[in-house]
PDB file of C-alpha atoms in Angstrom:
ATOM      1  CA  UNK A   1      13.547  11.712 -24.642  1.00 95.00           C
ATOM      2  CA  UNK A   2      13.048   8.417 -23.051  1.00 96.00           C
ATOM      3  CA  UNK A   3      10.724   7.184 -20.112  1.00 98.00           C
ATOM      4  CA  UNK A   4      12.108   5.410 -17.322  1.00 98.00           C
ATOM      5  CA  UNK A   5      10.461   3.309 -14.833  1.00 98.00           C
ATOM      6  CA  UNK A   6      11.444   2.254 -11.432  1.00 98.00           C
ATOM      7  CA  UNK A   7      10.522  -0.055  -8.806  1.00 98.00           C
ATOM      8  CA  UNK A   8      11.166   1.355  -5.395  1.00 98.00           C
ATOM      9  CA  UNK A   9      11.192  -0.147  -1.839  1.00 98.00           C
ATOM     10  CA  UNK A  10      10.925   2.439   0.926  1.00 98.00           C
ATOM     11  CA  UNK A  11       9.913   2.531   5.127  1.00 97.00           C
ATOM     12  CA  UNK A  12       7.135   4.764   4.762  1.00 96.00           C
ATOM     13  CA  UNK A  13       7.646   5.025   9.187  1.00 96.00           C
ATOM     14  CA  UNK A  14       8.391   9.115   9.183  1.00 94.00           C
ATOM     15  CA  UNK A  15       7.151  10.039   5.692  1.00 94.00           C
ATOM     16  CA  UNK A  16       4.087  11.955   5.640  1.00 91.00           C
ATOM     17  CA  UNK A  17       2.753   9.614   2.990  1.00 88.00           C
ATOM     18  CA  UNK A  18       4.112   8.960  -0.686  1.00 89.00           C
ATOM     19  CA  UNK A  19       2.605  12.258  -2.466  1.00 86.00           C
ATOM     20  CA  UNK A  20       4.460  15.458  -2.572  1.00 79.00           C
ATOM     21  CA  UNK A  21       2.662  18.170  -0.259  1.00 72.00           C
ATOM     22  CA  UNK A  22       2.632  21.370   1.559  1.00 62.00           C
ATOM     23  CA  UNK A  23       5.795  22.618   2.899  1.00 56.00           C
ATOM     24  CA  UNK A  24       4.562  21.777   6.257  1.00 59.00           C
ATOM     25  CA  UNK A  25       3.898  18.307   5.416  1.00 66.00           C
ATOM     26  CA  UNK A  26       7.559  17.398   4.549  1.00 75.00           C
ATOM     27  CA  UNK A  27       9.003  15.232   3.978  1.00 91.00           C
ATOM     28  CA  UNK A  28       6.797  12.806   2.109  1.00 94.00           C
ATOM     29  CA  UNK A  29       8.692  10.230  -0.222  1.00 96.00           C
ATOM     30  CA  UNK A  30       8.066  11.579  -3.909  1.00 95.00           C
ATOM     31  CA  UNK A  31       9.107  15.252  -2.089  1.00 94.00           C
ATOM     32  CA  UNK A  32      12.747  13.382  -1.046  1.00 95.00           C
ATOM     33  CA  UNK A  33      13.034  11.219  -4.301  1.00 97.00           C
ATOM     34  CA  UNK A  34      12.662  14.060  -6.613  1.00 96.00           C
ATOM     35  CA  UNK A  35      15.000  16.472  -4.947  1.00 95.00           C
ATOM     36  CA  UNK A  36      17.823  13.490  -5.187  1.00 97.00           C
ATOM     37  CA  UNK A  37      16.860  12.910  -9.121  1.00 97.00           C
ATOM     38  CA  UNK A  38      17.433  16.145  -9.594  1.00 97.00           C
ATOM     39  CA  UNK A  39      20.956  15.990  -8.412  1.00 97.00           C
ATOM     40  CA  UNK A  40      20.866  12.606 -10.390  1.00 97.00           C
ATOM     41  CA  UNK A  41      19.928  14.079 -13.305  1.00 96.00           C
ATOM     42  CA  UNK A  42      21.194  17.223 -13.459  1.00 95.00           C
ATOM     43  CA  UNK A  43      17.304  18.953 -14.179  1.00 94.00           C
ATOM     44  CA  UNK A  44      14.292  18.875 -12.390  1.00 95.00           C
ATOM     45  CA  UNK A  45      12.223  16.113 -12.920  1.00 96.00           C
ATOM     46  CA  UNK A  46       8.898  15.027 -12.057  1.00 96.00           C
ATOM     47  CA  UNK A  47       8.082  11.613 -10.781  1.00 97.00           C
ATOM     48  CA  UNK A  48       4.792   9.630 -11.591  1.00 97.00           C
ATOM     49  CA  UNK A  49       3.597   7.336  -8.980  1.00 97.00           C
ATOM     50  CA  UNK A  50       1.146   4.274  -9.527  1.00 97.00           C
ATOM     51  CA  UNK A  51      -0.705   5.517  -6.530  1.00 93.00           C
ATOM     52  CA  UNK A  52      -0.422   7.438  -3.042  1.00 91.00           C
ATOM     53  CA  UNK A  53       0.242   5.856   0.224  1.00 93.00           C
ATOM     54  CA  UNK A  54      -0.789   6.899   3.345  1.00 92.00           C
ATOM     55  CA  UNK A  55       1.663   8.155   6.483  1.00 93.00           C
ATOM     56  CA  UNK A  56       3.382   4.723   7.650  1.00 95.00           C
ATOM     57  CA  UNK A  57       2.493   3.064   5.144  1.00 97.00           C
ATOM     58  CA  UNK A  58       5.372   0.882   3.391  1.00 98.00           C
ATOM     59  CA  UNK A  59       6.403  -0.141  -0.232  1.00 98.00           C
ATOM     60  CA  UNK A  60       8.167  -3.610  -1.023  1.00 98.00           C
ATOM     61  CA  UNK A  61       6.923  -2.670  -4.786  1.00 97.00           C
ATOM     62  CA  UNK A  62       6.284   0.775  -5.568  1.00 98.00           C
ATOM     63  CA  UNK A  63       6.289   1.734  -8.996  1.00 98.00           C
ATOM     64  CA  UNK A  64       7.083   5.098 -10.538  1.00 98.00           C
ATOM     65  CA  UNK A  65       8.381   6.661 -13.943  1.00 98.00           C
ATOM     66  CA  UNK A  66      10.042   9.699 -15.263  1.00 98.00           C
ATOM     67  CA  UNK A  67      11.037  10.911 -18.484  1.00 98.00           C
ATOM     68  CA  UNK A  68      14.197  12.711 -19.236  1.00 97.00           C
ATOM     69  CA  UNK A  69      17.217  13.324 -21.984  1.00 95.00           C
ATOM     70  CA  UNK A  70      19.747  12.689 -19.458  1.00 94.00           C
ATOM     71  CA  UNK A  71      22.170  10.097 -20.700  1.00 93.00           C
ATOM     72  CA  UNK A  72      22.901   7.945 -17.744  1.00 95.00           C
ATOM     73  CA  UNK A  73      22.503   4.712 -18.360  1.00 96.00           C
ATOM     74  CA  UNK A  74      19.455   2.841 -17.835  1.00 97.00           C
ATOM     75  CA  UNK A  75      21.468   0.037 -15.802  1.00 97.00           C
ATOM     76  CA  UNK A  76      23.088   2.380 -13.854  1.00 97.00           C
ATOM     77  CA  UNK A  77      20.315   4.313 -12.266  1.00 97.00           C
ATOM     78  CA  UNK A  78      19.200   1.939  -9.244  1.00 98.00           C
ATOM     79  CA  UNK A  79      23.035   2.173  -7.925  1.00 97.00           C
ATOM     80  CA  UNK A  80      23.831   5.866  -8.644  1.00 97.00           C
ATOM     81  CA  UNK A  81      20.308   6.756  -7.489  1.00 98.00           C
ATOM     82  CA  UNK A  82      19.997   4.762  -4.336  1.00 98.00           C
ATOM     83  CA  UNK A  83      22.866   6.249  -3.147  1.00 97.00           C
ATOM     84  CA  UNK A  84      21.771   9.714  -2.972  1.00 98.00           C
ATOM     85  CA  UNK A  85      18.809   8.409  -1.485  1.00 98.00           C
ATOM     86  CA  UNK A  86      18.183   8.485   2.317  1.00 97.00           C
ATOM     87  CA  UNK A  87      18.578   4.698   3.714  1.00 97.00           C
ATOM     88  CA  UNK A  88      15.309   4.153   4.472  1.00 97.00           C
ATOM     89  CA  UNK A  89      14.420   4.446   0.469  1.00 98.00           C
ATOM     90  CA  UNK A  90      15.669   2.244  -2.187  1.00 98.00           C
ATOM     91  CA  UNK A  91      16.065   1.293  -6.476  1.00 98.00           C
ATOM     92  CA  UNK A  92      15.214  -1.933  -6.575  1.00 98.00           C
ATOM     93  CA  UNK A  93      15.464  -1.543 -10.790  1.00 98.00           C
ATOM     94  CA  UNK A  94      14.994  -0.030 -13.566  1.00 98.00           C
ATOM     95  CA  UNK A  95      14.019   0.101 -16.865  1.00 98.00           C
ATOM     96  CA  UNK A  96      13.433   1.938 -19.982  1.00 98.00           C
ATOM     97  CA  UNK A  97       9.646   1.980 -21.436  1.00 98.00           C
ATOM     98  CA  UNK A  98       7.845   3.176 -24.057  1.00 98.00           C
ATOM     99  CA  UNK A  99       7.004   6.853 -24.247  1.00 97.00           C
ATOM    100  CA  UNK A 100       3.033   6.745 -23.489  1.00 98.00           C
ATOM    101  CA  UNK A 101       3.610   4.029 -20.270  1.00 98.00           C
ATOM    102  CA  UNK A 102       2.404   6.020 -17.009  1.00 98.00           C
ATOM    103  CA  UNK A 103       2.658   3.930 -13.376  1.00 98.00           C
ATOM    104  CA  UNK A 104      -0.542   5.243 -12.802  1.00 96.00           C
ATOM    105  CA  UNK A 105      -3.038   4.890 -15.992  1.00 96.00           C
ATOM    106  CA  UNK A 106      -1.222   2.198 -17.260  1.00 97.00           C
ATOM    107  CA  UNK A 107      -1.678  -0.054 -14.068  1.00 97.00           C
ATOM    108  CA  UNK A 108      -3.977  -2.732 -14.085  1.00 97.00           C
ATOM    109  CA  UNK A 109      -4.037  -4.419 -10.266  1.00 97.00           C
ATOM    110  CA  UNK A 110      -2.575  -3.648  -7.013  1.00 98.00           C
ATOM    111  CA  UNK A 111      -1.706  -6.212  -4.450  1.00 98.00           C
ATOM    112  CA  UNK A 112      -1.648  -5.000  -1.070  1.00 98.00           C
ATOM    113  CA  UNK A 113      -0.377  -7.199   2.425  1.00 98.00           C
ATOM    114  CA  UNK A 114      -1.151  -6.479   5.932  1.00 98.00           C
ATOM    115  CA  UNK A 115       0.974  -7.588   8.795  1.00 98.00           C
ATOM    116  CA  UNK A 116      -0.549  -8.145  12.397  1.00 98.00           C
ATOM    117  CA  UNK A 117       1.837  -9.694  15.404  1.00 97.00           C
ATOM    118  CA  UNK A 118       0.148 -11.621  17.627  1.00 95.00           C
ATOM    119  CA  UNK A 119       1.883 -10.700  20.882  1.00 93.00           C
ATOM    120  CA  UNK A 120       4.280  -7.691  21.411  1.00 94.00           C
ATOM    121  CA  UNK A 121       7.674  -6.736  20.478  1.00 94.00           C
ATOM    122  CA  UNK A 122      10.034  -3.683  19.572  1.00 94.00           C
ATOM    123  CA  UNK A 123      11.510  -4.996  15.971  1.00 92.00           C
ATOM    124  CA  UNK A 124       7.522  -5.139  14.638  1.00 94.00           C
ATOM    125  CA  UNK A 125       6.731  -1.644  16.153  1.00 92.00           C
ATOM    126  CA  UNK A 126       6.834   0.332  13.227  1.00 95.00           C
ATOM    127  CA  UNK A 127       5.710  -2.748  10.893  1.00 97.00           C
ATOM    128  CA  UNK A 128       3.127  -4.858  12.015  1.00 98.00           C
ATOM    129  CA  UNK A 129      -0.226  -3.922  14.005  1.00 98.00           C
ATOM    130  CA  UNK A 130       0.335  -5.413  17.180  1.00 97.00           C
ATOM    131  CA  UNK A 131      -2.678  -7.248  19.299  1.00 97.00           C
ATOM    132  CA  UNK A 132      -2.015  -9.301  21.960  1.00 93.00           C
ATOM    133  CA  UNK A 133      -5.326 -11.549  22.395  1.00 91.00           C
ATOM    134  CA  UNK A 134      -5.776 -14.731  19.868  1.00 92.00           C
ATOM    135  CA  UNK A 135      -7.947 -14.078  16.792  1.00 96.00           C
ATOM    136  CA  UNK A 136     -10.274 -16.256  15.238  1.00 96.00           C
ATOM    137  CA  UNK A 137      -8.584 -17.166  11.633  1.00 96.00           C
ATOM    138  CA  UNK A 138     -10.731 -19.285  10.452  1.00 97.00           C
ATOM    139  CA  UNK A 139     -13.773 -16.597  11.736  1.00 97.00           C
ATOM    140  CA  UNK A 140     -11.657 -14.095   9.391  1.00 98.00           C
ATOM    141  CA  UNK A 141     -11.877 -16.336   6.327  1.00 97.00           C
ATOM    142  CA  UNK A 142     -15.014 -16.897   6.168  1.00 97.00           C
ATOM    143  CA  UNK A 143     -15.623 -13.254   6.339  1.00 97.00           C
ATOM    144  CA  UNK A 144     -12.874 -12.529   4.161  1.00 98.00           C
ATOM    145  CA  UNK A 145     -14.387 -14.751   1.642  1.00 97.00           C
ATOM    146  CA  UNK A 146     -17.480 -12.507   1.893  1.00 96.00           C
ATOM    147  CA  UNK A 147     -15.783  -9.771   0.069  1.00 97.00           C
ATOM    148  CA  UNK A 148     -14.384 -11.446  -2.996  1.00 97.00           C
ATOM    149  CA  UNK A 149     -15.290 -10.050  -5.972  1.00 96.00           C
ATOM    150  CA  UNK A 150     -17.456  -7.336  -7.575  1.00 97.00           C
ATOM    151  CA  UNK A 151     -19.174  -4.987  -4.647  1.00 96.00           C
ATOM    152  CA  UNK A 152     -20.024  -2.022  -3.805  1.00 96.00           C
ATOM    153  CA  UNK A 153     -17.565  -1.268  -0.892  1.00 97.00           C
ATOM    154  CA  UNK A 154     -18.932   1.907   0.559  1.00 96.00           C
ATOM    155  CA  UNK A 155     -19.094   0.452   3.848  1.00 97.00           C
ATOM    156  CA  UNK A 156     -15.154   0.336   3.288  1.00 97.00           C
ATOM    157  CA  UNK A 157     -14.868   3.644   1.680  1.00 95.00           C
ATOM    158  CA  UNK A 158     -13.150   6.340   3.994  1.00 92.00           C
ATOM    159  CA  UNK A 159     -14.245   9.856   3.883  1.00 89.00           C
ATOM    160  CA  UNK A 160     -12.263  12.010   1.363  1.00 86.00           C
ATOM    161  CA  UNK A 161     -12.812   9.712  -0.963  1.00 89.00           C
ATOM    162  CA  UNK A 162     -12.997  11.307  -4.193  1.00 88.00           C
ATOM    163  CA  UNK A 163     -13.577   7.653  -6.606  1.00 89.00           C
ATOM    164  CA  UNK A 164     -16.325   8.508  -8.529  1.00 92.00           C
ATOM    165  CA  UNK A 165     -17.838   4.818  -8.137  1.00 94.00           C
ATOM    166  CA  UNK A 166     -17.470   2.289  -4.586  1.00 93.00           C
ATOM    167  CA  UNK A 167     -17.679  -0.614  -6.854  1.00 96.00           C
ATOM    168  CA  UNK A 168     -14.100  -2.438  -6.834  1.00 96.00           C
ATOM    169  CA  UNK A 169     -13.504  -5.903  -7.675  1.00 96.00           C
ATOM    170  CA  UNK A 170     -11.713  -7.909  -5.217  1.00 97.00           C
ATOM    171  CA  UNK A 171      -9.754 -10.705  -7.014  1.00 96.00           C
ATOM    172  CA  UNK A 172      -7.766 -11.980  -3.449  1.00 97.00           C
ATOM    173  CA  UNK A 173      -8.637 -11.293  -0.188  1.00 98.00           C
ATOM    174  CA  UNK A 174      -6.885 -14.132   2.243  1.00 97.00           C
ATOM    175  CA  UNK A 175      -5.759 -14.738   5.600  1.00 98.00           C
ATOM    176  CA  UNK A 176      -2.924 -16.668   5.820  1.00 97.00           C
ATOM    177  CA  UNK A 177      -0.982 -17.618   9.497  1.00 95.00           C
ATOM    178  CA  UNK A 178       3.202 -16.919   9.557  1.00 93.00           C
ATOM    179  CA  UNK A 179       5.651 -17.679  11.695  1.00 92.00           C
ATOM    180  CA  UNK A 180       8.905 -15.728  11.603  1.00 90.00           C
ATOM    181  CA  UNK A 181      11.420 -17.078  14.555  1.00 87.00           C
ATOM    182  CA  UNK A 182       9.428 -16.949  17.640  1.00 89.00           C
ATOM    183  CA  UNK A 183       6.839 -14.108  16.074  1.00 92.00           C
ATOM    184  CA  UNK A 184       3.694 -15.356  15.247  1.00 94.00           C
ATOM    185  CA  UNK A 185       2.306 -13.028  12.527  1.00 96.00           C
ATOM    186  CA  UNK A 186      -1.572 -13.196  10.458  1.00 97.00           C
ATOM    187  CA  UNK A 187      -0.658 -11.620   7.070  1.00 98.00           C
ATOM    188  CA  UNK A 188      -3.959 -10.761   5.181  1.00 98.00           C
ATOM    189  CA  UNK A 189      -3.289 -10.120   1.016  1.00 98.00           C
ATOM    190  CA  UNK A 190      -5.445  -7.800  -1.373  1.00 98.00           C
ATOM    191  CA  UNK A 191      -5.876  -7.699  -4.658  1.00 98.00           C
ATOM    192  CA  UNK A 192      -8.174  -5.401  -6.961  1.00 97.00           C
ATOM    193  CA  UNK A 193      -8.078  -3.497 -10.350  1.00 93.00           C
ATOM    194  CA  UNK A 194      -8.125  -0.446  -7.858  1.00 93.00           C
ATOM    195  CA  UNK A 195      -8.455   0.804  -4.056  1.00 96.00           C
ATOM    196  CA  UNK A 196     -11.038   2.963  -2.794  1.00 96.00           C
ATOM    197  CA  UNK A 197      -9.227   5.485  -0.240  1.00 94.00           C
ATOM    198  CA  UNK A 198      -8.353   3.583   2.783  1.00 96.00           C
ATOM    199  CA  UNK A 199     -10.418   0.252   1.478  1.00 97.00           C
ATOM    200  CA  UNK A 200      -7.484  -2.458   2.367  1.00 98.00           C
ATOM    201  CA  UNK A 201      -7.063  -0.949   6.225  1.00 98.00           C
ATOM    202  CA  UNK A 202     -10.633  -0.539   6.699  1.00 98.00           C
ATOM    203  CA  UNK A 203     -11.620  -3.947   5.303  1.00 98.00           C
ATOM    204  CA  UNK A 204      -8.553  -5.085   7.565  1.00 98.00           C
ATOM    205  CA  UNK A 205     -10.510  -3.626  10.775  1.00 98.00           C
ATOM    206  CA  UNK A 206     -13.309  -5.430   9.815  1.00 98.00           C
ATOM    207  CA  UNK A 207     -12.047  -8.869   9.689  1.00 98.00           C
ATOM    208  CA  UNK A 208      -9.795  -8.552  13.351  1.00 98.00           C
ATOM    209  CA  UNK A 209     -13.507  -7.408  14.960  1.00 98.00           C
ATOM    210  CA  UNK A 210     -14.553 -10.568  13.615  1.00 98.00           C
ATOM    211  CA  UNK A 211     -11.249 -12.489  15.023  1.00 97.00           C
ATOM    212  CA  UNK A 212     -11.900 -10.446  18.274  1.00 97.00           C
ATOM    213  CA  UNK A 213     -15.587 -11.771  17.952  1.00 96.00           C
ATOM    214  CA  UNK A 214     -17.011  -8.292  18.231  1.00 97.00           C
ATOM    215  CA  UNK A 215     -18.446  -9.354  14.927  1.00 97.00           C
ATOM    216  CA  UNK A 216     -19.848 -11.930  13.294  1.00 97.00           C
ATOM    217  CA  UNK A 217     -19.490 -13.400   9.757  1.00 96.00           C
ATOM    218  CA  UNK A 218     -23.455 -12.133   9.704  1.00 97.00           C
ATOM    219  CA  UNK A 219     -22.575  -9.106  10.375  1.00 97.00           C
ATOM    220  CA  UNK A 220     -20.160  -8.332   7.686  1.00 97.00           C
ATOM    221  CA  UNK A 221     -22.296  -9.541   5.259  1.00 96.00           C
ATOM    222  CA  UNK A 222     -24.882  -6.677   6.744  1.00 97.00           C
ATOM    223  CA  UNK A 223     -22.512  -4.676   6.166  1.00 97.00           C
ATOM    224  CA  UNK A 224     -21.959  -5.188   2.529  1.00 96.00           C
ATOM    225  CA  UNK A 225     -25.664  -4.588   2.084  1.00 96.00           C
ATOM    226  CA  UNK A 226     -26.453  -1.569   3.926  1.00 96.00           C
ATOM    227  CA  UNK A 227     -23.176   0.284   2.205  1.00 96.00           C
ATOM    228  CA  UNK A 228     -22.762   2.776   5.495  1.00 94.00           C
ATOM    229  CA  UNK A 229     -19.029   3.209   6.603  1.00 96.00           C
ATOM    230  CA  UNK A 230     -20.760   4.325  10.107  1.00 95.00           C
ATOM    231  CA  UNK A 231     -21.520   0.974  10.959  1.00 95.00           C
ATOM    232  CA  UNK A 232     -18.284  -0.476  10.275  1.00 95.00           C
ATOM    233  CA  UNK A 233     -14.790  -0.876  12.716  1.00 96.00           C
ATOM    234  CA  UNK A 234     -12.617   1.969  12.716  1.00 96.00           C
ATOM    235  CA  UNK A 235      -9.596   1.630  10.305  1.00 97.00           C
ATOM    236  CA  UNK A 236      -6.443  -0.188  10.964  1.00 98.00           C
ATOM    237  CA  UNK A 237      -3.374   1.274  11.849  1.00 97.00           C
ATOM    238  CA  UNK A 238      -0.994   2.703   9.162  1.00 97.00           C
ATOM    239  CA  UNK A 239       1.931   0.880  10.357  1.00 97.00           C
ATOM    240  CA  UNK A 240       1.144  -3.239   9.064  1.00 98.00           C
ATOM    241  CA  UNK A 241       0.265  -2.089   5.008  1.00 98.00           C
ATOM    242  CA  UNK A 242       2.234  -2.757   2.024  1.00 98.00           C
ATOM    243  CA  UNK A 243       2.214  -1.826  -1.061  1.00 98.00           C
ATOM    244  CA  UNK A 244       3.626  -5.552  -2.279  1.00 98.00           C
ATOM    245  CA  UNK A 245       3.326  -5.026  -6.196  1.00 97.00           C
ATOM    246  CA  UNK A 246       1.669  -3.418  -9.236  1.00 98.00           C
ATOM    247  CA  UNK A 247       0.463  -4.949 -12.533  1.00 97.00           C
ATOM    248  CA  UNK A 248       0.562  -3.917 -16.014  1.00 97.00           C
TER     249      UNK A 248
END
């Protein structure tokens, strides 16, 4: 028996989200994985994720192991696999790993990355939230930097929720300007020991009202007080978050 882990890109655009579901939730991205390791492999085999994603939301550095007594070899896998995989999913590598690593437990930080285009066009539809009017970056920081480190982030916590505490530590939280060609993009970066459900896009929400100036750095520190997801903007759309990387 060994245990192999992979990191996986994937489009998460017409997945319902990364964690196998009902029938009438297909297809979801473990679902479609695991039905083309099985013709990998030769067996049915289960995959471990680090985490779920949400509908439309996108991995540049998703990380999942398996375990099996297949032979293939290790080096071989992000080739042969890929290429039973639909297009929009992809191997990036793999590895072999001790027996008791699981890309869930074993993780210890998450960086997620949200894309917003400042304007409009068709190549960004499925990949960036897309706002025409100018934001306030340097509004955003400051409220940004409100939010680093160790809070209770119920105000950020989306119902369903099952975490059994909204404390989270918030190592990064920035807002950084791009420019790709003539797209003008705000990327904003997370970074935590964990996630509360929905956290990074709600958080997100938060800091373009402020750049809208619908709210003010004042408020957002209110906000962190008074621990009442009522009060706060509604969540950002699926379509700008990554899941950039995991840490072990």
């Amino acid at each position: 028996m060994r245990n192999v882990k992979l990191l996986v890109e994937f489009d998460g655009t017409r997945y319902h989200g990364s964690q196998r579901q009902a029938e009438d939730k297909e297809p979801t991205v473990q679902g479609v994985m695991e039905k083309c390791l099985e013709r990998l492999l030769g067996e049915k085999t289960p995959l471990v994720f680090s985490g779920r994603t949400d509908s439309g939301v996108h991995a540049l550095g998703q990380v999942v192991n398996f375990k099996t007594t297949c032979p293939i070899p290790t080096e071989r896998i992000p080739l042969a696999y890929s290429n039973l995989l639909p297009g929009d999913i992809r191997i990036i590598s793999a590895e072999e790993v001790p027996l008791d690593f699981h890309a869930r437990f074993s993780a210890r930080g998450k960086t997620y990355q949200y894309l917003i285009l400042q304007g409009r066009s068709v190549f960004w539809q499925h990949k960036a939230w897309q706002l025409e009017e100018k934001l306030d970056l340097e509004a955003m920081h400051e409220a940004a930097e409100l939010l680093l480190g160790e809070h209770d982030f119920s105000s950020w916590r989306a119902q369903g929720c099952t975490a059994s505490s909204p404390v989270r530590n918030l190592w990064q939280l920035s807002v950084e300007q791009r420019q790709i060609a003539s797209h003008q993009l705000i990327a904003i970066t997370a970074s935590s020991t964990g996630f509360l459900y929905k956290m990074v896009r709600n958080i997100v929400g938060t800091l373009v009202a402020v750049g809208q100036g619908k709210l003010t750095v004042k408020d957002v520190e209110e906000l962190l007080q008074k621990r009442d997801r009522t009060l706060a903007p509604p969540t950002a759309p699926a379509c700008g978050l990554y899941l950039v990387k995991v840490d072990y």
